[in-house]
Structures are given as structure tokens and as C-alpha cells.
mmCIF file of C-alpha atoms in Angstrom:
data_model
loop_
_atom_site.group_PDB
_atom_site.id
_atom_site.type_symbol
_atom_site.label_atom_id
_atom_site.label_comp_id
_atom_site.label_asym_id
_atom_site.label_seq_id
_atom_site.Cartn_x
_atom_site.Cartn_y
_atom_site.Cartn_z
ATOM 1 C CA UNK S 1 -0.327 -0.061 -0.451
ATOM 2 C CA UNK S 2 1.090 3.506 -0.409
ATOM 3 C CA UNK S 3 0.388 6.755 0.022
ATOM 4 C CA UNK S 4 -2.412 9.051 -1.363
ATOM 5 C CA UNK S 5 -0.754 12.137 -3.380
ATOM 6 C CA UNK S 6 -3.232 15.008 -3.781
ATOM 7 C CA UNK S 7 -2.408 16.601 -6.652
ATOM 8 C CA UNK S 8 -2.636 19.859 -6.006
ATOM 9 C CA UNK S 9 -1.088 21.129 -2.424
ATOM 10 C CA UNK S 10 -2.578 20.545 0.832
ATOM 11 C CA UNK S 11 -2.441 21.800 4.379
ATOM 12 C CA UNK S 12 -2.190 19.187 7.378
ATOM 13 C CA UNK S 13 -3.230 19.675 11.253
ATOM 14 C CA UNK S 14 -3.815 17.868 14.507
ATOM 15 C CA UNK S 15 -2.318 14.044 14.758
ATOM 16 C CA UNK S 16 -1.288 11.364 12.301
ATOM 17 C CA UNK S 17 -3.080 8.015 13.338
ATOM 18 C CA UNK S 18 -0.755 6.141 15.592
ATOM 19 C CA UNK S 19 1.563 3.180 14.151
ATOM 20 C CA UNK S 20 0.343 0.315 13.821
ATOM 21 C CA UNK S 21 3.184 -1.916 12.536
ATOM 22 C CA UNK S 22 3.604 -2.365 8.393
ATOM 23 C CA UNK S 23 5.378 0.239 6.450
ATOM 24 C CA UNK S 24 5.051 2.955 7.808
ATOM 25 C CA UNK S 25 4.588 5.422 5.336
ATOM 26 C CA UNK S 26 1.141 4.042 4.498
ATOM 27 C CA UNK S 27 -0.474 6.392 6.496
ATOM 28 C CA UNK S 28 1.680 9.591 5.214
ATOM 29 C CA UNK S 29 -0.142 12.552 3.615
ATOM 30 C CA UNK S 30 1.565 14.029 1.726
ATOM 31 C CA UNK S 31 1.141 16.664 -1.800
ATOM 32 C CA UNK S 32 2.862 17.607 -5.469
ATOM 33 C CA UNK S 33 4.183 20.521 -4.474
ATOM 34 C CA UNK S 34 5.077 23.106 -7.784
ATOM 35 C CA UNK S 35 8.190 24.654 -5.802
ATOM 36 C CA UNK S 36 10.143 21.170 -5.249
ATOM 37 C CA UNK S 37 11.506 21.877 -8.981
ATOM 38 C CA UNK S 38 13.631 23.957 -7.377
ATOM 39 C CA UNK S 39 17.586 23.801 -5.729
ATOM 40 C CA UNK S 40 17.156 22.689 -2.473
ATOM 41 C CA UNK S 41 18.965 25.671 -1.175
ATOM 42 C CA UNK S 42 20.026 23.354 2.658
ATOM 43 C CA UNK S 43 20.968 20.524 0.852
ATOM 44 C CA UNK S 44 24.816 19.187 2.929
ATOM 45 C CA UNK S 45 25.900 18.451 -0.658
ATOM 46 C CA UNK S 46 26.467 22.553 -1.468
ATOM 47 C CA UNK S 47 28.401 22.889 2.044
ATOM 48 C CA UNK S 48 24.638 23.710 4.398
ATOM 49 C CA UNK S 49 25.062 23.495 7.729
ATOM 50 C CA UNK S 50 21.786 23.018 12.089
ATOM 51 C CA UNK S 51 24.853 26.120 13.279
ATOM 52 C CA UNK S 52 22.793 25.490 16.555
ATOM 53 C CA UNK S 53 19.269 24.680 18.354
ATOM 54 C CA UNK S 54 17.901 25.825 22.086
ATOM 55 C CA UNK S 55 16.608 21.511 22.642
ATOM 56 C CA UNK S 56 17.430 19.350 21.268
ATOM 57 C CA UNK S 57 16.958 16.787 24.496
ATOM 58 C CA UNK S 58 15.476 14.135 21.649
ATOM 59 C CA UNK S 59 17.037 14.266 18.662
ATOM 60 C CA UNK S 60 19.979 16.190 16.895
ATOM 61 C CA UNK S 61 19.319 19.077 15.264
ATOM 62 C CA UNK S 62 21.505 17.613 12.527
ATOM 63 C CA UNK S 63 19.250 15.350 11.050
ATOM 64 C CA UNK S 64 16.871 17.730 9.375
ATOM 65 C CA UNK S 65 19.093 18.425 6.661
ATOM 66 C CA UNK S 66 20.238 13.972 6.006
ATOM 67 C CA UNK S 67 19.761 13.343 2.590
ATOM 68 C CA UNK S 68 16.325 11.109 2.444
ATOM 69 C CA UNK S 69 12.732 10.541 3.808
ATOM 70 C CA UNK S 70 13.829 9.735 7.248
ATOM 71 C CA UNK S 71 13.422 6.035 9.058
ATOM 72 C CA UNK S 72 10.991 4.584 11.699
ATOM 73 C CA UNK S 73 12.337 1.849 13.724
ATOM 74 C CA UNK S 74 8.988 1.368 16.585
ATOM 75 C CA UNK S 75 11.512 -0.916 18.580
ATOM 76 C CA UNK S 76 14.706 2.168 18.977
ATOM 77 C CA UNK S 77 14.676 3.407 22.057
ATOM 78 C CA UNK S 78 17.801 5.068 24.295
ATOM 79 C CA UNK S 79 18.613 6.059 27.927
ATOM 80 C CA UNK S 80 15.937 9.972 26.936
ATOM 81 C CA UNK S 81 13.416 7.773 25.097
ATOM 82 C CA UNK S 82 12.071 6.748 22.106
ATOM 83 C CA UNK S 83 14.843 7.649 19.209
ATOM 84 C CA UNK S 84 13.290 9.786 16.795
ATOM 85 C CA UNK S 85 15.105 10.389 12.949
ATOM 86 C CA UNK S 86 14.953 14.203 12.936
ATOM 87 C CA UNK S 87 15.469 16.427 15.690
ATOM 88 C CA UNK S 88 13.521 16.498 18.821
ATOM 89 C CA UNK S 89 12.993 18.940 21.661
ATOM 90 C CA UNK S 90 11.641 17.560 25.166
ATOM 91 C CA UNK S 91 8.217 18.889 26.429
ATOM 92 C CA UNK S 92 7.398 23.113 27.779
ATOM 93 C CA UNK S 93 5.994 23.233 30.492
ATOM 94 C CA UNK S 94 4.531 26.024 32.267
ATOM 95 C CA UNK S 95 6.317 28.720 35.229
ATOM 96 C CA UNK S 96 3.650 26.088 38.512
ATOM 97 C CA UNK S 97 0.780 23.634 39.440
ATOM 98 C CA UNK S 98 -1.386 26.338 38.764
ATOM 99 C CA UNK S 99 -0.379 26.981 35.680
ATOM 100 C CA UNK S 100 1.115 24.075 34.449
ATOM 101 C CA UNK S 101 0.765 24.834 30.234
ATOM 102 C CA UNK S 102 3.355 26.545 28.146
ATOM 103 C CA UNK S 103 2.810 30.217 27.182
ATOM 104 C CA UNK S 104 1.984 31.602 23.343
ATOM 105 C CA UNK S 105 5.442 32.447 22.766
ATOM 106 C CA UNK S 106 7.403 29.396 23.991
ATOM 107 C CA UNK S 107 8.998 27.613 20.781
ATOM 108 C CA UNK S 108 12.335 26.367 20.753
ATOM 109 C CA UNK S 109 14.402 27.269 17.623
ATOM 110 C CA UNK S 110 17.165 25.803 15.278
ATOM 111 C CA UNK S 111 19.878 27.968 13.077
ATOM 112 C CA UNK S 112 20.787 26.880 9.304
ATOM 113 C CA UNK S 113 23.279 27.778 7.162
ATOM 114 C CA UNK S 114 22.145 27.974 3.874
ATOM 115 C CA UNK S 115 24.572 25.777 1.143
ATOM 116 C CA UNK S 116 23.985 28.194 -1.554
ATOM 117 C CA UNK S 117 22.555 31.315 -0.631
ATOM 118 C CA UNK S 118 19.439 31.976 -2.466
ATOM 119 C CA UNK S 119 15.790 33.633 -3.510
ATOM 120 C CA UNK S 120 13.026 30.592 -1.497
ATOM 121 C CA UNK S 121 10.633 29.543 -2.575
ATOM 122 C CA UNK S 122 9.564 27.046 -0.709
ATOM 123 C CA UNK S 123 9.819 25.048 2.092
ATOM 124 C CA UNK S 124 9.094 22.223 3.709
ATOM 125 C CA UNK S 125 9.035 20.904 6.875
ATOM 126 C CA UNK S 126 8.766 17.375 7.541
ATOM 127 C CA UNK S 127 6.592 15.864 10.731
ATOM 128 C CA UNK S 128 7.020 12.007 8.799
ATOM 129 C CA UNK S 129 7.385 9.541 12.229
ATOM 130 C CA UNK S 130 5.869 12.465 14.121
ATOM 131 C CA UNK S 131 2.615 11.835 14.779
ATOM 132 C CA UNK S 132 1.877 12.937 18.338
ATOM 133 C CA UNK S 133 4.826 14.335 19.121
ATOM 134 C CA UNK S 134 4.930 16.720 16.589
ATOM 135 C CA UNK S 135 5.081 21.095 16.810
ATOM 136 C CA UNK S 136 1.344 22.578 17.231
ATOM 137 C CA UNK S 137 2.518 24.827 14.916
ATOM 138 C CA UNK S 138 5.677 26.377 12.906
ATOM 139 C CA UNK S 139 7.279 29.134 12.061
ATOM 140 C CA UNK S 140 10.638 30.144 9.705
ATOM 141 C CA UNK S 141 12.599 33.348 9.518
ATOM 142 C CA UNK S 142 15.612 34.599 7.369
ATOM 143 C CA UNK S 143 18.451 36.511 6.818
ATOM 144 C CA UNK S 144 21.090 37.732 4.669
ATOM 145 C CA UNK S 145 25.042 38.107 6.575
ATOM 146 C CA UNK S 146 27.588 38.124 5.146
ATOM 147 C CA UNK S 147 31.018 35.644 5.929
ATOM 148 C CA UNK S 148 30.739 32.766 8.239
ATOM 149 C CA UNK S 149 28.677 34.407 10.957
ATOM 150 C CA UNK S 150 28.959 32.367 14.078
ATOM 151 C CA UNK S 151 25.819 31.203 16.243
ATOM 152 C CA UNK S 152 26.234 34.562 19.640
ATOM 153 C CA UNK S 153 26.549 37.214 15.807
ATOM 154 C CA UNK S 154 23.297 35.748 14.329
ATOM 155 C CA UNK S 155 21.202 35.457 17.366
ATOM 156 C CA UNK S 156 22.723 39.990 17.351
ATOM 157 C CA UNK S 157 19.851 42.285 17.845
ATOM 158 C CA UNK S 158 21.152 43.958 14.656
ATOM 159 C CA UNK S 159 20.620 41.243 13.233
ATOM 160 C CA UNK S 160 17.299 41.480 10.803
ATOM 161 C CA UNK S 161 15.217 38.590 9.886
ATOM 162 C CA UNK S 162 12.598 38.730 7.344
ATOM 163 C CA UNK S 163 9.356 36.159 7.764
ATOM 164 C CA UNK S 164 9.122 33.649 5.708
ATOM 165 C CA UNK S 165 6.642 31.558 7.050
ATOM 166 C CA UNK S 166 4.637 33.189 9.730
ATOM 167 C CA UNK S 167 3.116 30.846 12.597
ATOM 168 C CA UNK S 168 1.339 28.356 10.768
ATOM 169 C CA UNK S 169 -0.084 25.127 12.026
ATOM 170 C CA UNK S 170 0.360 21.474 10.892
ATOM 171 C CA UNK S 171 0.173 18.060 11.051
ATOM 172 C CA UNK S 172 1.722 14.467 12.158
ATOM 173 C CA UNK S 173 3.678 12.690 10.363
ATOM 174 C CA UNK S 174 2.825 15.152 6.967
ATOM 175 C CA UNK S 175 4.340 16.536 4.147
ATOM 176 C CA UNK S 176 3.929 20.302 6.058
ATOM 177 C CA UNK S 177 4.681 22.437 2.360
ATOM 178 C CA UNK S 178 5.263 26.555 2.563
ATOM 179 C CA UNK S 179 4.931 28.600 -0.950
ATOM 180 C CA UNK S 180 7.568 31.871 0.384
ATOM 181 C CA UNK S 181 7.143 34.639 -1.829
ATOM 182 C CA UNK S 182 9.878 37.600 -0.703
ATOM 183 C CA UNK S 183 12.208 38.638 -3.559
ATOM 184 C CA UNK S 184 15.394 38.380 -1.866
ATOM 185 C CA UNK S 185 18.396 36.649 -1.445
ATOM 186 C CA UNK S 186 19.256 34.864 2.092
ATOM 187 C CA UNK S 187 21.389 33.109 3.194
ATOM 188 C CA UNK S 188 20.489 31.585 6.768
ATOM 189 C CA UNK S 189 17.185 30.512 8.103
ATOM 190 C CA UNK S 190 15.454 30.718 12.045
ATOM 191 C CA UNK S 191 13.144 27.741 12.196
ATOM 192 C CA UNK S 192 10.818 27.911 14.479
ATOM 193 C CA UNK S 193 8.277 24.691 16.900
ATOM 194 C CA UNK S 194 6.177 26.538 18.400
ATOM 195 C CA UNK S 195 5.717 25.542 22.045
ATOM 196 C CA UNK S 196 7.579 21.928 21.320
ATOM 197 C CA UNK S 197 8.038 18.253 19.358
ATOM 198 C CA UNK S 198 9.624 17.100 16.471
ATOM 199 C CA UNK S 199 10.583 17.637 13.168
ATOM 200 C CA UNK S 200 11.390 14.877 11.081
ATOM 201 C CA UNK S 201 13.829 17.140 7.503
ATOM 202 C CA UNK S 202 13.827 20.324 6.482
ATOM 203 C CA UNK S 203 13.659 20.868 2.753
ATOM 204 C CA UNK S 204 14.196 24.948 1.129
ATOM 205 C CA UNK S 205 14.136 25.235 -2.388
ATOM 206 C CA UNK S 206 14.851 28.310 -4.612
ATOM 207 C CA UNK S 207 17.617 29.016 -6.726
ATOM 208 C CA UNK S 208 20.308 30.353 -5.793
ATOM 209 C CA UNK S 209 22.568 33.293 -6.378
ATOM 210 C CA UNK S 210 26.001 33.607 -6.042
ATOM 211 C CA UNK S 211 28.072 36.381 -4.750
ATOM 212 C CA UNK S 212 30.173 37.872 -8.097
ATOM 213 C CA UNK S 213 32.928 38.803 -5.794
ATOM 214 C CA UNK S 214 33.528 36.125 -5.697
ATOM 215 C CA UNK S 215 33.682 33.959 -8.841
ATOM 216 C CA UNK S 216 35.061 37.601 -10.020
ATOM 217 C CA UNK S 217 37.877 36.243 -8.263
ATOM 218 C CA UNK S 218 38.142 32.968 -9.314
ATOM 219 C CA UNK S 219 37.815 34.254 -12.593
ATOM 220 C CA UNK S 220 37.652 29.827 -14.599
ATOM 221 C CA UNK S 221 34.478 28.675 -12.784
ATOM 222 C CA UNK S 222 32.227 26.201 -14.019
ATOM 223 C CA UNK S 223 29.519 28.270 -15.347
ATOM 224 C CA UNK S 224 26.782 25.680 -14.937
ATOM 225 C CA UNK S 225 27.472 24.541 -11.862
ATOM 226 C CA UNK S 226 24.445 24.193 -8.937
ATOM 227 C CA UNK S 227 26.674 26.291 -6.054
ATOM 228 C CA UNK S 228 27.578 28.769 -9.331
ATOM 229 C CA UNK S 229 23.537 29.690 -9.355
ATOM 230 C CA UNK S 230 23.318 27.305 -12.702
ATOM 231 C CA UNK S 231 19.867 25.264 -12.821
ATOM 232 C CA UNK S 232 18.558 22.615 -14.545
ATOM 233 C CA UNK S 233 15.424 24.203 -16.417
ATOM 234 C CA UNK S 234 14.347 20.846 -18.198
ATOM 235 C CA UNK S 235 14.691 16.817 -18.831
ATOM 236 C CA UNK S 236 13.737 14.703 -21.089
ATOM 237 C CA UNK S 237 13.142 11.482 -17.545
ATOM 238 C CA UNK S 238 13.222 11.690 -14.049
ATOM 239 C CA UNK S 239 12.758 7.978 -13.935
ATOM 240 C CA UNK S 240 15.585 6.957 -10.786
ATOM 241 C CA UNK S 241 16.986 9.812 -10.002
ATOM 242 C CA UNK S 242 17.149 13.720 -10.193
ATOM 243 C CA UNK S 243 18.431 15.949 -13.418
ATOM 244 C CA UNK S 244 20.231 18.745 -10.860
ATOM 245 C CA UNK S 245 22.526 16.061 -9.246
ATOM 246 C CA UNK S 246 24.861 16.591 -12.603
ATOM 247 C CA UNK S 247 25.354 20.151 -11.630
ATOM 248 C CA UNK S 248 25.754 19.130 -7.614
ATOM 249 C CA UNK S 249 29.252 20.281 -6.271
ATOM 250 C CA UNK S 250 32.541 17.144 -6.167
ATOM 251 C CA UNK S 251 32.307 13.722 -7.338
ATOM 252 C CA UNK S 252 29.378 11.128 -7.470
ATOM 253 C CA UNK S 253 30.196 9.017 -4.809
ATOM 254 C CA UNK S 254 27.301 6.135 -6.089
ATOM 255 C CA UNK S 255 24.845 5.018 -8.597
ATOM 256 C CA UNK S 256 21.394 6.800 -7.618
ATOM 257 C CA UNK S 257 24.359 10.107 -6.531
ATOM 258 C CA UNK S 258 23.529 10.589 -10.370
ATOM 259 C CA UNK S 259 21.480 11.585 -13.098
ATOM 260 C CA UNK S 260 20.142 7.664 -15.055
ATOM 261 C CA UNK S 261 16.929 7.433 -17.308
ATOM 262 C CA UNK S 262 14.677 4.796 -18.351
ATOM 263 C CA UNK S 263 15.496 1.441 -20.823
ATOM 264 C CA UNK S 264 14.263 2.896 -23.833
ATOM 265 C CA UNK S 265 12.988 0.534 -26.421
ATOM 266 C CA UNK S 266 12.671 3.769 -29.336
ATOM 267 C CA UNK S 267 14.496 5.867 -31.892
ATOM 268 C CA UNK S 268 14.955 8.910 -29.837
ATOM 269 C CA UNK S 269 17.581 10.305 -27.253
ATOM 270 C CA UNK S 270 17.060 11.254 -23.528
ATOM 271 C CA UNK S 271 18.350 14.803 -22.147
ATOM 272 C CA UNK S 272 18.600 17.814 -20.187
ATOM 273 C CA UNK S 273 18.658 21.476 -20.862
ATOM 274 C CA UNK S 274 20.357 23.807 -18.257
ATOM 275 C CA UNK S 275 20.847 28.043 -17.287
ATOM 276 C CA UNK S 276 23.825 28.908 -16.858
ATOM 277 C CA UNK S 277 24.739 31.087 -14.466
ATOM 278 C CA UNK S 278 24.532 34.244 -16.353
ATOM 279 C CA UNK S 279 25.664 34.232 -20.323
ATOM 280 C CA UNK S 280 29.167 32.748 -20.494
ATOM 281 C CA UNK S 281 32.553 31.724 -22.855
ATOM 282 C CA UNK S 282 33.160 27.655 -21.806
ATOM 283 C CA UNK S 283 36.638 26.562 -23.103
ATOM 284 C CA UNK S 284 36.624 23.251 -21.647
ATOM 285 C CA UNK S 285 33.931 20.660 -21.404
ATOM 286 C CA UNK S 286 33.438 17.734 -18.443
ATOM 287 C CA UNK S 287 31.118 15.025 -18.347
ATOM 288 C CA UNK S 288 31.514 12.282 -15.291
ATOM 289 C CA UNK S 289 29.914 8.733 -15.242
ATOM 290 C CA UNK S 290 31.672 7.914 -11.841
ATOM 291 C CA UNK S 291 29.533 4.644 -10.883
ATOM 292 C CA UNK S 292 27.628 4.461 -14.365
ATOM 293 C CA UNK S 293 29.289 0.911 -15.316
ATOM 294 C CA UNK S 294 26.354 -1.130 -17.068
ATOM 295 C CA UNK S 295 23.888 2.030 -17.777
ATOM 296 C CA UNK S 296 26.343 5.238 -18.467
ATOM 297 C CA UNK S 297 25.478 7.189 -21.828
ATOM 298 C CA UNK S 298 26.284 5.537 -24.687
ATOM 299 C CA UNK S 299 27.318 9.134 -26.467
ATOM 300 C CA UNK S 300 27.247 12.088 -25.572
ATOM 301 C CA UNK S 301 27.137 15.375 -27.404
ATOM 302 C CA UNK S 302 26.774 19.184 -26.345
ATOM 303 C CA UNK S 303 25.145 22.099 -27.196
ATOM 304 C CA UNK S 304 24.182 25.973 -26.322
ATOM 305 C CA UNK S 305 22.626 29.302 -27.379
ATOM 306 C CA UNK S 306 23.100 32.222 -26.460
ATOM 307 C CA UNK S 307 19.996 34.008 -25.512
ATOM 308 C CA UNK S 308 16.411 33.592 -23.964
ATOM 309 C CA UNK S 309 13.665 32.438 -26.652
ATOM 310 C CA UNK S 310 12.977 29.500 -24.889
ATOM 311 C CA UNK S 311 12.853 26.562 -26.694
ATOM 312 C CA UNK S 312 13.251 27.952 -29.989
ATOM 313 C CA UNK S 313 16.071 29.546 -30.317
ATOM 314 C CA UNK S 314 18.671 27.766 -32.112
ATOM 315 C CA UNK S 315 21.176 25.480 -30.444
ATOM 316 C CA UNK S 316 24.854 25.085 -31.496
ATOM 317 C CA UNK S 317 26.853 21.982 -30.901
ATOM 318 C CA UNK S 318 30.471 22.386 -29.132
ATOM 319 C CA UNK S 319 30.844 18.636 -28.554
ATOM 320 C CA UNK S 320 29.595 16.237 -31.568
ATOM 321 C CA UNK S 321 27.963 13.079 -29.978
ATOM 322 C CA UNK S 322 31.502 11.015 -28.587
ATOM 323 C CA UNK S 323 31.764 8.071 -27.454
ATOM 324 C CA UNK S 324 31.118 7.173 -23.498
ATOM 325 C CA UNK S 325 33.153 5.314 -21.657
ATOM 326 C CA UNK S 326 31.494 3.976 -18.254
ATOM 327 C CA UNK S 327 32.632 5.294 -14.545
ATOM 328 C CA UNK S 328 35.365 7.698 -16.008
ATOM 329 C CA UNK S 329 35.637 11.139 -16.582
ATOM 330 C CA UNK S 330 35.498 11.896 -19.977
ATOM 331 C CA UNK S 331 37.366 15.863 -20.072
ATOM 332 C CA UNK S 332 37.048 18.486 -24.270
ATOM 333 C CA UNK S 333 38.959 21.867 -24.956
ATOM 334 C CA UNK S 334 37.453 23.424 -27.819
ATOM 335 C CA UNK S 335 38.689 24.103 -30.721
ATOM 336 C CA UNK S 336 37.299 28.130 -30.088
ATOM 337 C CA UNK S 337 35.412 29.561 -26.789
ATOM 338 C CA UNK S 338 31.565 29.354 -26.830
ATOM 339 C CA UNK S 339 29.699 32.136 -25.778
ATOM 340 C CA UNK S 340 26.194 30.896 -23.600
ATOM 341 C CA UNK S 341 23.494 31.177 -21.563
ATOM 342 C CA UNK S 342 22.134 27.829 -22.000
ATOM 343 C CA UNK S 343 23.072 24.488 -22.845
ATOM 344 C CA UNK S 344 22.160 21.621 -23.588
ATOM 345 C CA UNK S 345 23.175 17.738 -22.443
ATOM 346 C CA UNK S 346 21.933 15.317 -25.237
ATOM 347 C CA UNK S 347 22.667 10.993 -24.024
ATOM 348 C CA UNK S 348 22.611 8.066 -26.323
ATOM 349 C CA UNK S 349 20.492 6.330 -27.007
ATOM 350 C CA UNK S 350 19.021 6.178 -22.724
ATOM 351 C CA UNK S 351 21.287 5.420 -18.899
ATOM 352 C CA UNK S 352 23.260 8.181 -17.606
ATOM 353 C CA UNK S 353 26.012 10.283 -16.729
ATOM 354 C CA UNK S 354 27.151 11.310 -13.294
ATOM 355 C CA UNK S 355 28.632 15.165 -13.709
ATOM 356 C CA UNK S 356 27.719 17.828 -16.455
ATOM 357 C CA UNK S 357 31.050 20.356 -16.283
ATOM 358 C CA UNK S 358 31.581 22.615 -18.327
ATOM 359 C CA UNK S 359 33.851 25.647 -17.244
ATOM 360 C CA UNK S 360 34.901 29.090 -18.808
ATOM 361 C CA UNK S 361 34.187 33.144 -16.774
ATOM 362 C CA UNK S 362 31.403 35.974 -17.238
ATOM 363 C CA UNK S 363 31.417 37.172 -20.364
ATOM 364 C CA UNK S 364 31.577 41.672 -19.808
ATOM 365 C CA UNK S 365 26.763 41.998 -19.735
ATOM 366 C CA UNK S 366 26.728 38.702 -18.009
ATOM 367 C CA UNK S 367 28.566 39.906 -15.084
ATOM 368 C CA UNK S 368 27.581 43.346 -14.921
ATOM 369 C CA UNK S 369 23.800 41.387 -15.193
ATOM 370 C CA UNK S 370 24.724 38.833 -12.026
ATOM 371 C CA UNK S 371 25.949 41.939 -9.811
ATOM 372 C CA UNK S 372 22.699 44.214 -10.855
ATOM 373 C CA UNK S 373 20.841 40.774 -9.665
ATOM 374 C CA UNK S 374 22.542 40.226 -6.551
ATOM 375 C CA UNK S 375 21.992 43.852 -5.682
ATOM 376 C CA UNK S 376 18.493 44.093 -6.745
ATOM 377 C CA UNK S 377 18.168 41.318 -4.095
ATOM 378 C CA UNK S 378 20.347 43.248 -1.418
ATOM 379 C CA UNK S 379 23.121 41.294 -1.470
#
């Protein structure tokens, strides 16, 4: 039995049913949230971290950003009680026997450093397996603080926090999704649970907005990398894994850390379309098939487009259809630099690649546009 997935975002409130055995996700409440097409800015692979929390008595704050769905073991207990795969605080109490209840202002909090600063489009506060011990409500605030601030510096009075998710009731054992419409660049979040309880996972979906001064200092860099502001716009097939994996930092560490398509039974081919950080001059290409051994793409080509004409713009091939080897990093130096705003990798006929790297530098107008957007978003 699998959980029902509403086709539109839903609001979940109240307890879930007690766990009675079997698949713990069978009655998990979730929905299709449009903003999840964006990258997770709180991905540990990008360098995100939970830097502080006021309380983590039952379960550690770091669990919030663990990759993959939360797990549940009904027999897993420790000296402090039931061990949960999430962040869980102790029960709050009032000040006296006459007032044993927490006040309306009482809450627990965690500070999250985004792995890549950017504009947030949506947040998921996942209470998976927290059926009767989830928070009554949550709220989320964002701040933009340069450098590498300490928890004390983030909690200082002069830091300006902007409400991204107002205090909102949530449900237990559910993916509580919140669309965010604040057009601003954020580096850190403060996640509040009112008054106490547990959250399994936190996902922060949005668009990376890099610091143009850093990219300028680098000179040559990967102009399609997620951490530098590149993004996947579309892909032909997402059956086994997300196309965004191909622009994650570092090399793939296992097969599902790349992009793999289902087996084709026709004469077509699979592809991914990317938007570069800004208009760039590409000078070298890298295609990695790490850990894809019996299922790597047979051949690949790379094309680019210069402009924002949508799907109707003209594509220019910069790497012709080239044989790929399994579990191998392939490097190509272009005969002449290619100026582009978009790129596309085609694989033939199917299979997968683990990473795509496009090395180059910003054009003068690309750098100017990126700087203007960075300033406009409060960077």
C-alpha cells in the first residue's frame, strides 16, 4: 500500500494515526508541491548545516538536513526515550502548578546555514513519524548575513530577520509545504516550532544567487554548477534520479548520485537543458560517468544557446556526438570559446551521466547582469 498524493498542495493539521505496524509511510500525508522543482538550498552537499538549536534533548538538530526520507524503527529506544530520525525537543512546561502550560510565546528554534545563498521559493517542514509529538505550529524566518557568522552573531539584535512562513498550524506525519514569495537573497534561516516537538526533515527550495565578487575572483569556474548559480530547466526523463544531480558539487559517490533514465525502446534519445549562471564564455567541457558501469550513456553531445528565446532559440553544437566510457571522467578542450546563456547535453540512446562541468568565465554583460541582480536582492 502506498500513500495517496493529492494533486494540489494541501494543508495538514492534527495528529496522524498511531503506528500499528507495517509500512510506516502507508498513511503519510503529502502533496505535489510545484516549488520542489527548484534545488534544495539546504542540501548538505552544498555546504548547508544546522549551526545551533536551543534544545535537542531527544534527537539531534543535524538530522534535519540528512539526505533521503526519515526512517522509523519502533524498537529503537535510548536512555532518554524513543530515538527519532529528526530534531526533537523536550516537552515545555509552565511556571507553576496553577499554570502548567507553556505560554503562547514559548517556542524552540534551530539556526540553519544555507549551503548556497539564494531566493527561496518554498519550504517543506516534514514531520514524518512524528505522529503525536510534532509541533502545534511552525514559523520560519530568513536573514542575509555575509561571511561565516557564529550562532552568537546570528542571534545578535542587529541581525534583521524576515518572516518567510508566518506561525502556521501543521500536522503530524506529513510533508507540510509552504510557498514563499519574498524576493530577497538569504543566507540563513531560523526555524521555530511552537511550543515544542519534533521535525524530521527540512527542505528549502529556491534559486541560487552567487556572490559576483567571488566568481570574479575565481576567473575561470564551472558556469553551470549549482553552487555557482546554474540550474536545470528541463529534462526528458527523471525516472531513477533528478537531473540536478549532474551539477552538484564534487564527484558522484554512488550510482544514484548521478542522472539515470529508464531504458528506451524507441529510436529517440534523452537530454537535460540547463541555464548558466549568466552569459558566459565556455572553453572546456567535462562529462563524468562515475559509478555508471552497465548503464552509462553510450554517446553524448553538448550544445549551447545564447539568449532567452525559450525552446525556440537556435542551438549550436560545441561537442559532437562522442563515445563515452563507463565509470570514467571525460575532458574536452574546445577549439574556440563558445558564448552562451543555456546548455544542453544529449545522451544516446539512454542511460546516464553523473556530472556535467562547463568551464569558462562570465562575459562583461553577464557579469554586469549578475551584479545588478545580486544588489537588487539585497546581497
